[in-house]
Short mmCIF file of C-alpha atoms and ligand atoms in Angstrom, two decimals:
data_model
loop_
_atom_site.label_atom_id
_atom_site.label_comp_id
_atom_site.label_asym_id
_atom_site.label_seq_id
_atom_site.Cartn_x
_atom_site.Cartn_y
_atom_site.Cartn_z
CA MET A 1 91.92 92.09 91.18
CA VAL A 2 92.49 91.84 94.63
CA LEU A 3 91.92 95.35 95.49
CA ALA A 4 89.18 94.84 94.15
CA GLU A 5 88.63 93.07 97.57
CA LEU A 6 90.04 95.58 99.57
CA GLY A 7 87.44 98.40 98.46
CA GLY A 8 85.19 95.66 100.16
CA SER A 9 86.44 94.55 102.67
CA ILE A 10 86.48 98.66 103.67
CA SER A 11 83.26 98.96 103.03
CA ARG A 12 82.04 97.10 105.41
CA ALA A 13 84.60 97.87 107.52
CA LEU A 14 82.76 101.66 106.93
CA GLN A 15 79.30 99.69 107.75
CA GLN A 16 79.51 98.01 110.70
CA MET A 17 80.60 101.27 111.82
CA SER A 18 77.82 103.23 110.39
CA ASN A 19 75.14 100.12 111.90
CA ALA A 20 76.67 101.74 116.12
CA THR A 21 74.91 104.03 117.59
CA ILE A 22 77.17 106.07 118.97
CA ILE A 23 80.39 106.86 117.05
CA ASP A 24 82.93 106.76 120.08
CA GLU A 25 86.92 106.46 119.46
CA LYS A 26 86.63 102.86 120.76
CA VAL A 27 84.60 102.11 117.06
CA LEU A 28 86.20 104.25 115.06
CA ASN A 29 89.72 102.97 116.52
CA GLU A 30 88.09 99.60 114.99
CA CYS A 31 86.34 100.52 112.12
CA LEU A 32 90.53 102.08 111.59
CA ASN A 33 91.95 98.38 112.93
CA GLU A 34 90.16 96.86 110.63
CA ILE A 35 91.18 98.96 106.76
CA THR A 36 94.24 98.59 108.72
CA ARG A 37 94.60 94.82 108.41
CA ALA A 38 93.30 95.15 105.10
CA LEU A 39 95.66 97.09 103.35
CA LEU A 40 97.97 95.20 104.59
CA GLN A 41 96.29 91.89 103.32
CA SER A 42 96.91 94.23 100.32
CA ASP A 43 100.23 94.73 100.68
CA VAL A 44 100.53 98.00 101.46
CA GLN A 45 102.97 99.11 102.39
CA PHE A 46 103.66 99.20 107.10
CA LYS A 47 104.92 102.60 107.30
CA LEU A 48 102.39 103.86 104.31
CA VAL A 49 99.65 102.04 106.55
CA ARG A 50 100.38 103.73 109.57
CA ASP A 51 101.03 107.22 108.73
CA MET A 52 97.29 107.14 107.37
CA GLN A 53 95.78 105.96 110.02
CA THR A 54 97.50 108.87 112.23
CA ASN A 55 96.43 110.90 108.97
CA ILE A 56 92.46 109.97 109.56
CA LYS A 57 92.44 110.19 113.51
CA LYS A 58 94.34 113.31 113.38
CA ILE A 59 90.88 114.65 110.31
CA VAL A 60 88.30 112.77 111.15
CA ASN A 61 86.98 114.87 114.17
CA LEU A 62 84.54 112.97 116.97
CA ASP A 63 82.59 115.17 118.28
CA ASP A 64 81.18 116.30 114.27
CA LEU A 65 80.63 113.28 114.25
CA ALA A 66 78.29 112.52 117.70
CA ALA A 67 76.44 114.87 116.31
CA GLY A 68 76.21 114.73 112.35
CA HIS A 69 73.99 112.15 110.74
CA ASN A 70 77.31 111.88 107.61
CA LYS A 71 79.42 109.72 109.97
CA ARG A 72 80.53 107.39 107.38
CA LYS A 73 80.72 109.93 104.45
CA ILE A 74 82.98 111.70 106.13
CA ILE A 75 84.69 108.85 107.43
CA GLN A 76 84.50 107.72 104.30
CA GLN A 77 85.84 110.55 102.82
CA ALA A 78 88.24 111.37 104.60
CA ILE A 79 89.32 107.19 103.55
CA PHE A 80 89.15 108.89 99.98
CA ASN A 81 91.35 111.20 100.59
CA GLU A 82 94.32 109.42 102.06
CA LEU A 83 94.57 106.66 99.21
CA CYS A 84 94.70 109.67 97.52
CA LYS A 85 97.33 111.10 98.48
CA MET A 86 98.72 107.56 98.90
CA LEU A 87 99.17 107.65 94.88
CA ASP A 88 99.27 110.71 94.69
CA PRO A 89 102.92 112.38 94.72
CA GLY A 90 101.85 116.04 94.00
CA LYS A 91 103.15 116.81 91.13
CA PRO A 92 101.79 115.66 86.84
CA SER A 93 105.11 113.58 85.33
CA PHE A 94 106.03 115.34 82.13
CA THR A 95 104.21 114.71 79.37
CA PRO A 96 104.49 114.52 75.50
CA LYS A 97 103.13 116.86 73.18
CA LYS A 98 101.76 115.80 69.75
CA GLY A 99 103.85 116.64 66.88
CA LYS A 100 106.56 117.36 69.60
CA PRO A 101 109.57 114.91 69.44
CA SER A 102 109.70 112.97 72.83
CA VAL A 103 112.48 110.38 73.68
CA VAL A 104 110.41 107.76 76.49
CA MET A 105 112.78 105.56 78.11
CA PHE A 106 110.95 102.06 79.30
CA VAL A 107 112.98 100.58 82.62
CA GLY A 108 111.95 97.51 85.20
CA LEU A 109 111.89 93.95 86.63
CA GLN A 110 112.97 91.17 84.37
CA GLY A 111 108.54 89.59 83.31
CA SER A 112 107.60 92.84 84.39
CA GLY A 113 105.47 93.26 81.25
CA LYS A 114 108.57 96.01 79.96
CA THR A 115 108.19 95.20 76.30
CA THR A 116 104.46 94.68 75.87
CA THR A 117 103.76 97.93 77.76
CA CYS A 118 106.06 100.06 76.02
CA THR A 119 103.41 98.39 72.11
CA LYS A 120 100.81 99.44 74.10
CA TYR A 121 101.74 103.14 75.43
CA ALA A 122 102.33 102.98 71.43
CA TYR A 123 99.40 102.00 69.90
CA TYR A 124 97.58 104.38 72.81
CA HIS A 125 98.78 107.25 71.06
CA GLN A 126 99.37 105.78 67.38
CA LYS A 127 95.11 106.17 67.89
CA LYS A 128 94.92 109.19 69.42
CA GLY A 129 96.59 110.43 66.35
CA TRP A 130 100.52 110.34 67.30
CA LYS A 131 103.32 109.17 65.12
CA PRO A 132 104.99 106.91 67.95
CA ALA A 133 107.39 104.77 67.41
CA LEU A 134 110.14 101.49 69.27
CA VAL A 135 113.46 101.83 69.15
CA CYS A 136 114.80 97.92 71.27
CA ALA A 137 117.89 98.80 73.30
CA ASP A 138 116.93 95.16 75.42
CA THR A 139 120.18 93.03 73.99
CA PHE A 140 120.58 91.11 77.29
CA ARG A 141 117.74 88.99 76.96
CA ALA A 142 117.66 86.63 73.46
CA GLY A 143 114.07 87.66 71.30
CA ALA A 144 114.16 90.50 72.80
CA PHE A 145 113.61 91.92 69.30
CA ASP A 146 111.85 89.38 67.62
CA GLN A 147 108.97 89.74 70.73
CA LEU A 148 109.18 93.88 69.84
CA LYS A 149 108.98 93.67 66.18
CA GLN A 150 105.86 91.11 66.13
CA ASN A 151 103.52 93.13 68.64
CA ALA A 152 105.19 96.82 67.08
CA THR A 153 103.68 94.38 63.11
CA LYS A 154 101.02 94.05 64.40
CA ALA A 155 100.27 97.60 65.50
CA LYS A 156 102.21 98.96 62.48
CA ILE A 157 104.24 100.88 64.45
CA PRO A 158 107.55 101.43 63.02
CA PHE A 159 110.58 100.00 65.23
CA TYR A 160 114.82 100.05 66.00
CA GLY A 161 116.94 97.38 66.64
CA SER A 162 119.90 95.36 66.04
CA TYR A 163 120.37 91.18 65.97
CA MET A 164 123.77 91.42 65.89
CA GLU A 165 124.62 94.51 67.50
CA SER A 166 125.18 93.83 71.49
CA ASP A 167 125.76 98.05 73.01
CA PRO A 168 122.00 98.39 73.85
CA VAL A 169 124.25 101.56 73.88
CA LYS A 170 124.80 102.69 70.48
CA ILE A 171 121.21 101.06 69.41
CA GLY A 172 119.65 103.40 71.92
CA VAL A 173 121.43 106.27 69.86
CA GLU A 174 120.66 105.38 66.37
CA GLY A 175 117.66 104.58 67.00
CA VAL A 176 116.05 108.13 68.31
CA GLU A 177 118.11 109.36 65.99
CA ARG A 178 116.58 107.90 63.07
CA PHE A 179 112.81 108.08 64.61
CA LYS A 180 113.90 111.81 65.85
CA LYS A 181 114.50 112.41 61.28
CA GLU A 182 112.29 110.49 60.65
CA ASN A 183 108.86 113.07 62.30
CA CYS A 184 107.90 110.51 64.80
CA ASP A 185 106.28 112.16 67.70
CA LEU A 186 106.87 109.67 70.46
CA ILE A 187 110.10 106.90 70.77
CA ILE A 188 109.63 104.79 73.24
CA VAL A 189 113.45 103.35 74.71
CA ASP A 190 112.13 99.95 75.68
CA THR A 191 115.53 98.63 78.29
CA SER A 192 116.37 94.94 79.57
CA GLY A 193 114.74 94.51 82.50
CA ARG A 194 117.03 93.67 85.43
CA HIS A 195 116.95 91.75 89.12
CA LYS A 196 118.00 94.82 91.92
CA GLN A 197 120.87 92.65 92.68
CA GLU A 198 122.66 92.61 88.64
CA ALA A 199 124.28 96.41 89.35
CA ALA A 200 125.75 95.74 85.47
CA LEU A 201 122.60 96.01 83.99
CA PHE A 202 121.64 98.92 86.23
CA GLU A 203 124.79 100.89 85.04
CA GLU A 204 124.16 99.87 81.72
CA MET A 205 120.08 101.48 81.89
CA ARG A 206 122.17 104.95 83.62
CA GLN A 207 124.47 104.73 80.14
CA VAL A 208 121.58 104.45 77.84
CA SER A 209 119.39 106.37 79.75
CA GLU A 210 122.82 108.92 79.44
CA ALA A 211 123.37 108.51 76.50
CA THR A 212 119.06 109.21 74.42
CA LYS A 213 118.50 111.89 77.33
CA PRO A 214 114.74 111.02 77.17
CA ASP A 215 111.78 113.55 78.69
CA LEU A 216 110.83 110.57 80.16
CA VAL A 217 111.34 107.36 81.95
CA ILE A 218 108.91 105.12 83.48
CA PHE A 219 109.68 102.44 85.57
CA VAL A 220 107.54 99.34 84.91
CA MET A 221 106.24 97.45 87.39
CA ASP A 222 104.30 94.25 87.97
CA SER A 223 101.35 94.37 89.80
CA SER A 224 102.12 90.99 92.20
CA ILE A 225 105.63 91.82 93.35
CA GLY A 226 104.15 92.62 97.37
CA GLN A 227 106.08 94.88 99.18
CA ALA A 228 109.29 93.75 98.14
CA ALA A 229 107.40 97.09 95.27
CA PHE A 230 109.20 99.69 97.75
CA ASP A 231 112.74 97.80 97.88
CA GLN A 232 112.33 97.93 93.85
CA ALA A 233 111.23 101.22 92.84
CA GLN A 234 113.68 103.15 95.16
CA ALA A 235 116.41 101.18 93.34
CA PHE A 236 115.63 102.21 89.82
CA LYS A 237 114.26 105.38 90.98
CA GLN A 238 118.70 105.78 92.26
CA SER A 239 119.53 104.75 88.99
CA VAL A 240 117.85 107.62 86.60
CA SER A 241 115.18 109.92 86.63
CA VAL A 242 111.54 107.87 87.21
CA GLY A 243 108.99 109.79 86.17
CA ALA A 244 106.39 108.08 86.06
CA VAL A 245 105.74 104.06 86.37
CA ILE A 246 103.53 101.70 84.75
CA VAL A 247 101.35 99.41 87.27
CA THR A 248 100.99 96.08 84.42
CA LYS A 249 98.62 92.66 85.30
CA MET A 250 95.59 94.23 87.54
CA ASP A 251 94.18 92.51 86.15
CA GLY A 252 95.20 88.81 88.13
CA HIS A 253 94.39 87.38 91.34
CA ALA A 254 97.52 90.56 92.26
CA LYS A 255 96.66 92.46 95.54
CA GLY A 256 97.68 95.74 93.44
CA GLY A 257 98.79 97.25 97.58
CA GLY A 258 101.63 97.40 95.95
CA ALA A 259 101.15 100.11 93.75
CA LEU A 260 101.04 102.50 96.04
CA SER A 261 104.52 101.50 97.91
CA ALA A 262 106.08 102.53 94.27
CA VAL A 263 104.17 105.69 94.26
CA ALA A 264 105.51 106.88 97.62
CA ALA A 265 109.58 105.63 96.74
CA THR A 266 109.16 106.75 93.73
CA LYS A 267 107.62 109.95 94.09
CA SER A 268 106.38 109.62 90.33
CA PRO A 269 102.64 109.05 89.59
CA VAL A 270 101.38 106.25 88.20
CA ILE A 271 99.76 106.94 84.92
CA PHE A 272 98.44 104.03 83.09
CA ILE A 273 97.16 100.43 84.25
CA GLY A 274 98.41 97.07 82.02
CA THR A 275 95.07 95.00 82.44
CA GLY A 276 95.58 92.37 80.04
CA GLU A 277 98.35 90.73 77.44
CA HIS A 278 96.49 92.29 74.63
CA MET A 279 97.19 95.18 73.19
CA ASP A 280 94.40 97.45 74.25
CA GLU A 281 94.13 97.04 77.81
CA PHE A 282 95.45 99.32 78.75
CA GLU A 283 93.68 102.28 80.78
CA VAL A 284 95.17 106.06 81.92
CA PHE A 285 95.13 105.91 85.61
CA ASP A 286 93.06 108.19 87.45
CA VAL A 287 94.08 109.11 91.20
CA LYS A 288 90.33 109.82 92.22
CA PRO A 289 88.27 108.32 89.85
CA PHE A 290 90.45 104.50 90.76
CA VAL A 291 89.90 105.14 94.49
CA SER A 292 86.31 105.42 93.79
CA ARG A 293 86.07 102.40 92.48
CA LEU A 294 88.66 101.27 94.59
CA LEU A 295 85.88 101.23 97.99
CA GLY A 296 82.87 100.89 95.39
CA MET A 297 81.68 103.92 95.12
CA GLY A 298 82.01 104.14 91.61
CA ASP A 299 83.58 106.07 88.26
CA TRP A 300 80.32 108.07 86.93
CA SER A 301 82.42 110.29 84.94
CA GLY A 302 84.96 107.49 83.81
CA PHE A 303 81.63 105.57 83.06
CA MET A 304 80.46 109.21 80.26
CA ASP A 305 83.55 109.53 78.88
CA LYS A 306 83.31 105.85 77.62
CA ILE A 307 79.53 106.41 76.47
CA HIS A 308 80.56 109.49 74.26
CA GLU A 309 83.17 107.29 73.37
CA VAL A 310 81.43 104.29 72.29
CA VAL A 311 77.50 104.59 72.15
CA PRO A 312 76.70 106.37 67.74
CA MET A 313 76.78 110.04 68.28
CA ASP A 314 73.15 109.85 67.13
CA GLN A 315 72.14 107.70 70.13
CA GLN A 316 73.69 109.54 72.72
CA PRO A 317 70.96 112.09 73.58
CA GLU A 318 68.28 109.24 73.31
CA LEU A 319 70.05 107.26 75.76
CA LEU A 320 71.87 109.79 77.89
CA GLN A 321 67.32 111.02 78.11
CA LYS A 322 65.61 107.93 78.31
CA LEU A 323 68.56 107.16 81.59
CA SER A 324 67.30 110.72 83.55
CA GLU A 325 63.73 109.20 83.29
CA GLY A 326 64.70 105.90 84.80
CA ASN A 327 63.11 104.47 81.98
CA PHE A 328 65.36 100.77 81.79
CA THR A 329 63.01 98.62 80.26
CA LEU A 330 64.52 95.31 78.20
CA ARG A 331 65.60 96.88 74.54
CA ILE A 332 68.34 99.86 76.46
CA MET A 333 69.39 96.89 77.79
CA TYR A 334 69.68 95.08 74.94
CA GLU A 335 71.17 98.47 73.59
CA GLN A 336 73.33 98.06 76.02
CA PHE A 337 74.83 95.08 75.60
CA GLN A 338 75.19 95.80 72.32
CA ASN A 339 77.49 99.08 73.31
CA ILE A 340 79.22 96.88 76.18
CA LEU A 341 80.19 94.60 73.73
CA LYS A 342 81.73 97.34 71.13
CA MET A 343 83.76 98.68 74.31
CA GLY A 344 86.07 95.58 74.43
CA PRO A 345 86.70 94.37 78.20
CA ILE A 346 83.56 94.41 79.75
CA SER A 347 84.95 94.50 83.46
CA GLN A 348 86.46 97.35 83.04
CA VAL A 349 83.25 99.43 81.27
CA PHE A 350 81.56 97.69 84.52
CA SER A 351 83.61 98.51 87.18
CA MET A 352 82.95 102.33 86.42
CA LEU A 353 79.19 102.13 86.28
CA PRO A 354 77.82 103.69 90.68
CA GLY A 355 76.60 100.45 91.55
CA PHE A 356 78.58 97.84 90.47
CA SER A 357 81.59 96.34 90.97
CA ALA A 358 84.64 94.54 89.94
CA GLU A 359 83.00 91.23 91.90
CA LEU A 360 80.45 91.20 89.81
CA MET A 361 82.16 90.82 86.31
CA PRO A 362 85.09 89.04 87.91
CA LYS A 363 88.99 90.37 85.27
CA GLY A 364 89.51 87.36 83.96
CA ARG A 365 86.17 85.77 82.65
CA GLU A 366 85.32 88.35 80.23
CA LYS A 367 85.09 85.55 77.33
CA GLU A 368 82.23 84.16 80.08
CA SER A 369 80.45 87.22 80.13
CA GLN A 370 80.28 87.83 76.98
CA ALA A 371 79.25 84.57 75.72
CA LYS A 372 76.26 85.23 79.07
CA ILE A 373 75.35 88.81 77.31
CA LYS A 374 74.72 86.76 73.62
CA ARG A 375 72.61 84.90 75.24
CA TYR A 376 71.06 86.79 76.73
CA MET A 377 70.27 89.56 73.55
CA THR A 378 69.54 86.06 71.47
CA MET A 379 66.35 85.16 73.72
CA MET A 380 65.06 89.08 73.89
CA ASP A 381 65.47 88.31 69.94
CA SER A 382 62.65 86.50 70.58
CA MET A 383 60.87 89.60 71.68
CA THR A 384 57.77 91.19 70.34
CA ASN A 385 58.77 94.77 70.72
CA GLU A 386 55.63 94.44 73.19
CA GLU A 387 58.05 93.30 75.52
CA LEU A 388 60.70 95.61 74.70
CA ASP A 389 59.44 98.27 75.71
CA SER A 390 58.10 97.79 78.68
CA SER A 391 59.31 98.02 81.90
CA ASN A 392 57.11 95.97 83.93
CA PRO A 393 58.42 92.93 84.80
CA LYS A 394 54.59 91.39 85.19
CA LEU A 395 54.19 90.81 81.88
CA MET A 396 56.52 88.06 81.28
CA ASN A 397 54.68 85.42 82.31
CA GLU A 398 55.62 82.29 81.90
CA SER A 399 53.94 81.07 78.57
CA ARG A 400 55.73 84.40 77.60
CA MET A 401 58.81 83.37 78.65
CA MET A 402 58.45 79.77 77.69
CA ARG A 403 57.26 80.90 73.60
CA ILE A 404 60.48 82.57 74.07
CA ALA A 405 62.64 79.86 75.33
CA ARG A 406 61.43 78.09 72.35
CA GLY A 407 62.59 81.14 69.34
CA ALA A 408 66.13 80.95 70.93
CA GLY A 409 66.44 77.32 71.66
CA ARG A 410 67.04 78.09 74.54
CA HIS A 411 64.97 76.63 78.61
CA VAL A 412 63.22 78.76 79.71
CA ARG A 413 65.24 79.20 83.11
CA GLU A 414 67.78 81.01 80.97
CA VAL A 415 65.08 82.82 80.35
CA MET A 416 63.84 83.11 83.91
CA GLU A 417 68.16 84.48 84.62
CA MET A 418 67.99 87.26 81.85
CA MET A 419 64.84 88.94 83.67
CA GLU A 420 66.48 88.90 87.45
CA GLU A 421 69.67 90.05 85.56
CA TYR A 422 67.35 93.11 83.79
CA LYS A 423 65.51 93.09 86.92
CA ARG A 424 68.31 94.39 89.15
CA LEU A 425 69.76 96.34 86.49
CA ALA A 426 66.94 98.18 86.18
CA LYS A 427 67.25 98.50 90.33
CA ILE A 428 70.42 100.12 88.99
CA TRP A 429 69.75 102.29 87.00
CA SER A 430 65.71 103.97 88.89
CA LYS A 431 68.67 105.62 91.14
CA MET A 432 69.70 107.85 87.80
CA LYS A 433 66.85 109.03 87.58
CA GLY A 434 66.26 112.80 87.62
CA LEU A 435 69.67 112.80 86.64
CA LYS A 436 70.78 115.86 84.69
CA ILE A 437 73.45 114.68 83.01
CA PRO A 438 76.39 116.53 81.51
CA LYS A 439 76.64 117.20 77.89
CA LYS A 440 80.47 115.65 76.24
CA GLY A 441 83.28 118.00 77.49
CA GLU A 442 80.40 119.88 80.37
CA MET A 443 81.78 117.04 82.53
CA SER A 444 85.25 118.84 83.77
CA ALA A 445 84.14 121.83 83.48
CA LEU A 446 81.25 121.09 86.09
CA SER A 447 83.75 119.42 88.16
CA ARG A 448 85.80 122.81 88.69
CA ASN A 449 82.98 125.08 88.97
CA MET A 450 81.15 123.52 91.66
CA ASN A 451 78.90 124.59 93.71
CA ALA A 452 76.19 123.63 96.36
CA GLN A 453 73.41 125.07 93.65
CA ASN A 454 75.73 123.83 90.68
CA MET A 455 75.33 119.93 92.65
CA SER A 456 71.67 119.81 93.31
CA LYS A 457 70.99 120.19 90.01
CA VAL A 458 73.05 118.03 88.62
CA LEU A 459 71.73 115.58 92.00
CA PRO A 460 69.16 113.36 91.46
CA PRO A 461 66.26 113.82 93.29
CA GLN A 462 66.69 111.49 95.91
CA MET A 463 70.33 110.64 95.95
CA LEU A 464 69.76 114.66 97.47
CA LYS A 465 68.01 114.32 100.17
CA GLN A 466 69.63 111.25 101.15
CA ILE A 467 72.59 113.48 102.16
CA GLY A 468 70.00 115.28 103.73
CA GLY A 469 68.99 117.79 100.75
CA MET A 470 70.96 121.51 100.32
CA GLY A 471 71.77 121.62 103.76
CA GLY A 472 73.26 118.68 103.92
CA LEU A 473 74.57 119.43 101.19
CA GLN A 474 76.81 122.10 101.65
CA SER A 475 78.20 121.13 104.84
CA LEU A 476 79.22 117.72 102.76
CA MET A 477 81.13 120.02 100.16
CA LYS A 478 83.13 122.47 102.88
CA GLN A 479 84.32 119.24 104.81
CA MET A 480 85.05 117.27 101.50
CA GLY A 481 87.17 120.55 100.30
CA SER A 482 87.40 119.74 96.60
CA THR A 483 84.05 120.03 94.57
CA LYS A 484 85.75 117.73 92.16
CA ASP A 485 86.06 114.84 93.57
CA MET A 486 83.40 114.52 94.55
CA MET A 487 81.80 114.10 91.11
CA GLY A 488 83.65 110.62 91.51
CA MET A 489 82.03 109.83 94.87
CA PHE A 490 78.24 111.35 93.90
CA GLY A 491 78.99 107.76 91.66
CA GLY A 492 77.88 105.48 93.86
CA GLY A 493 75.34 107.65 95.85
CA ASP A 494 75.13 106.27 99.08
CA LYS A 495 75.59 102.55 100.32
N1 LIG B 501 97.44 89.45 82.32
C1 LIG B 501 98.66 90.02 82.03
N2 LIG B 501 99.96 89.34 81.03
C2 LIG B 501 100.72 90.83 81.15
C3 LIG B 501 100.39 92.33 80.62
N3 LIG B 501 101.54 92.82 80.92
C4 LIG B 501 102.51 92.42 80.51
N4 LIG B 501 102.13 90.97 80.83
C5 LIG B 501 102.34 88.93 80.51
O1 LIG B 501 103.47 89.28 81.12
C6 LIG B 501 104.49 88.28 80.49
C7 LIG B 501 105.86 89.60 80.35
O2 LIG B 501 105.55 90.41 79.54
P1 LIG B 501 107.16 91.27 78.69
O3 LIG B 501 106.77 92.36 77.89
O4 LIG B 501 107.34 90.48 78.33
O5 LIG B 501 108.28 91.74 80.23
P2 LIG B 501 109.08 92.33 80.17
O6 LIG B 501 109.35 92.97 81.06
O7 LIG B 501 109.76 92.51 78.76
O8 LIG B 501 110.64 91.72 80.54
P3 LIG B 501 112.24 91.14 80.32
O9 LIG B 501 112.10 91.75 78.44
O10 LIG B 501 112.69 90.32 80.63
O11 LIG B 501 112.66 92.58 81.07
C8 LIG B 501 103.77 87.95 78.78
O12 LIG B 501 103.42 87.00 78.81
C9 LIG B 501 102.86 89.31 78.63
O13 LIG B 501 102.19 89.32 77.73
C10 LIG B 501 99.31 92.80 81.91
O14 LIG B 501 98.53 94.18 82.12
N5 LIG B 501 98.03 91.80 82.00
#
C-alpha cells in the first residue's frame, strides 16, 4: 500500500531534520514542506494538509526544540497527533450490540467493494458469536443478488433477496422484518452502487434508508478514488446519514490518503479496512495504531493482541518470557514462523511488529512470503537440537550449512540466506530484552492508567535510556498529553 511509502517519506523528512545541528525555522519549514508534499502525493485533500501544517507550526515551539534533545520525538508526536486528528472525527460511530437487533445499511459507489464488504462485516461478527443476516436491496445490478447469495452461502450466513422483485425498498423492508423475527442481531442491507451524478439512484437509496430505518449507515469507499473522495463522500452524506466509513482495497496500489478526506467529509470514523478479496482480509480500524504503523513506529498492542489470539494459551507465557530475555534462537524463529502461518495474511502481522514495515513483506506478495517461510522451516527441520537452541550464529559453520542444505534438498545459498534473515530478526528482538510483557487485557488497563513510573517499569532498559531516563520520560509524557498514544509510539523505539 502506498500509505507505507507515505510513512517512509515522513520518517525520512524527520530523519533529515534531526541530522541538522540547529533546528531553526528554516529547517522546520523544510521538514514540514517535505511532509506536505508526501501527504499531497498520497491524495490527502489540499485543505486538510494546509491546516495540518499550520497546526504543527503552532504546536511545535522552536525554543523547546533548540534546548532539548528530543526534537525528532516532539515533531513526530505533533505529526502523529495531527494525522490522528484528521482520521478521528471526535465521536465514535453507533456500535451494534450483540443480542440486540440492529440494522446496518451499506452504501457506496459502484464497484467500491460494497457487496464483498457486507459479507466480510457479517463474517467478522459471526466469528464473534453474533447472528448476522444479509439482505440484498440491490436490484439495479444484474448479478448482485447472485454474488451476495454465493458469498453468504460460503460463510453460512442467512440471506434474503429476490430475482423477480424490482423494488429495493420492498425487499429491504421484507428482509429486515424477516430477520428480526428470526432473532438475528445484525441485519445488513446491501444497496445498489451508484455514481455521484445518478440522482434517481440517490433518491432510491434515501427511500431504502427511510423504510428500513438503519441504526447505522456505512459508506464503503475504494481507497483508490484519491482526491475525488471528499466530494463523493459528501454527496452520500447529504442523502443519507452516513455514520461510519469502511475503506476497501487497502492492499492494492491505492494511495489511501482519500480515506483521510472521506472522514473529513462525512465527519464519521473509519471502522474497518478491507485488505484483500478474501472474507477474512478485513481489519478493525483503530486510528492510533494505524498512524503509528504508518509512521513506521510499530503497533505493539496490536501485535500483543495477535499473539494472544493465535499463540496457544499454554505457549504464551513461555514465548513472552523468551522474548523479554532477548534470547532469540532459531527454534523461536521456527515457532514464530509456525504462528505466523496460522495468523493468516502475513504482512498484517509483520506491519504490527515494532521495527518491521510493510516494505519488508509487501502486500500482494503474501504467497511468496509464505513459500519462503515454509522453505526456511523445511531447512530448520534438518537442524539438530543444539543448532536450533543456540543463539550464536557463529555455530553455523560451512559444514553444518552444507549438511542442512543436503538434508532439506536445498541449496547452501538458501541456508545462508535464512541465517541472514535470522540475524536480522534476532537484532530486532534484542530490542525487546527486558520488556515487561503485560498479560491479556492488561494492556488497555495499563494504557488507561499510565504514569511515568508505571511506564518505566514496562519499557526495556535500553529504550528508557534512549529517551533520557526517568526525567526524559516524564517530560516526554507531558508533551504528549495522552499516555495512551505512547504505547503505540514506543512500539518502534527511537529509530
Ligand atoms: N483487492 C481487494 N479487492 C477487493 C476488496 N474489496 C472488494 N474487492 C473486489 O472489488 C470488486 C468489486 O467488489 P463488489 O463487492 O462487487 O463491489 P460493489 O460495490 O458491491 O459493486 P456494485 O454492486 O456494482 O456497487 C470485486 O472484484 C471484489 O473482489 C479489497 O479489500 N481488496
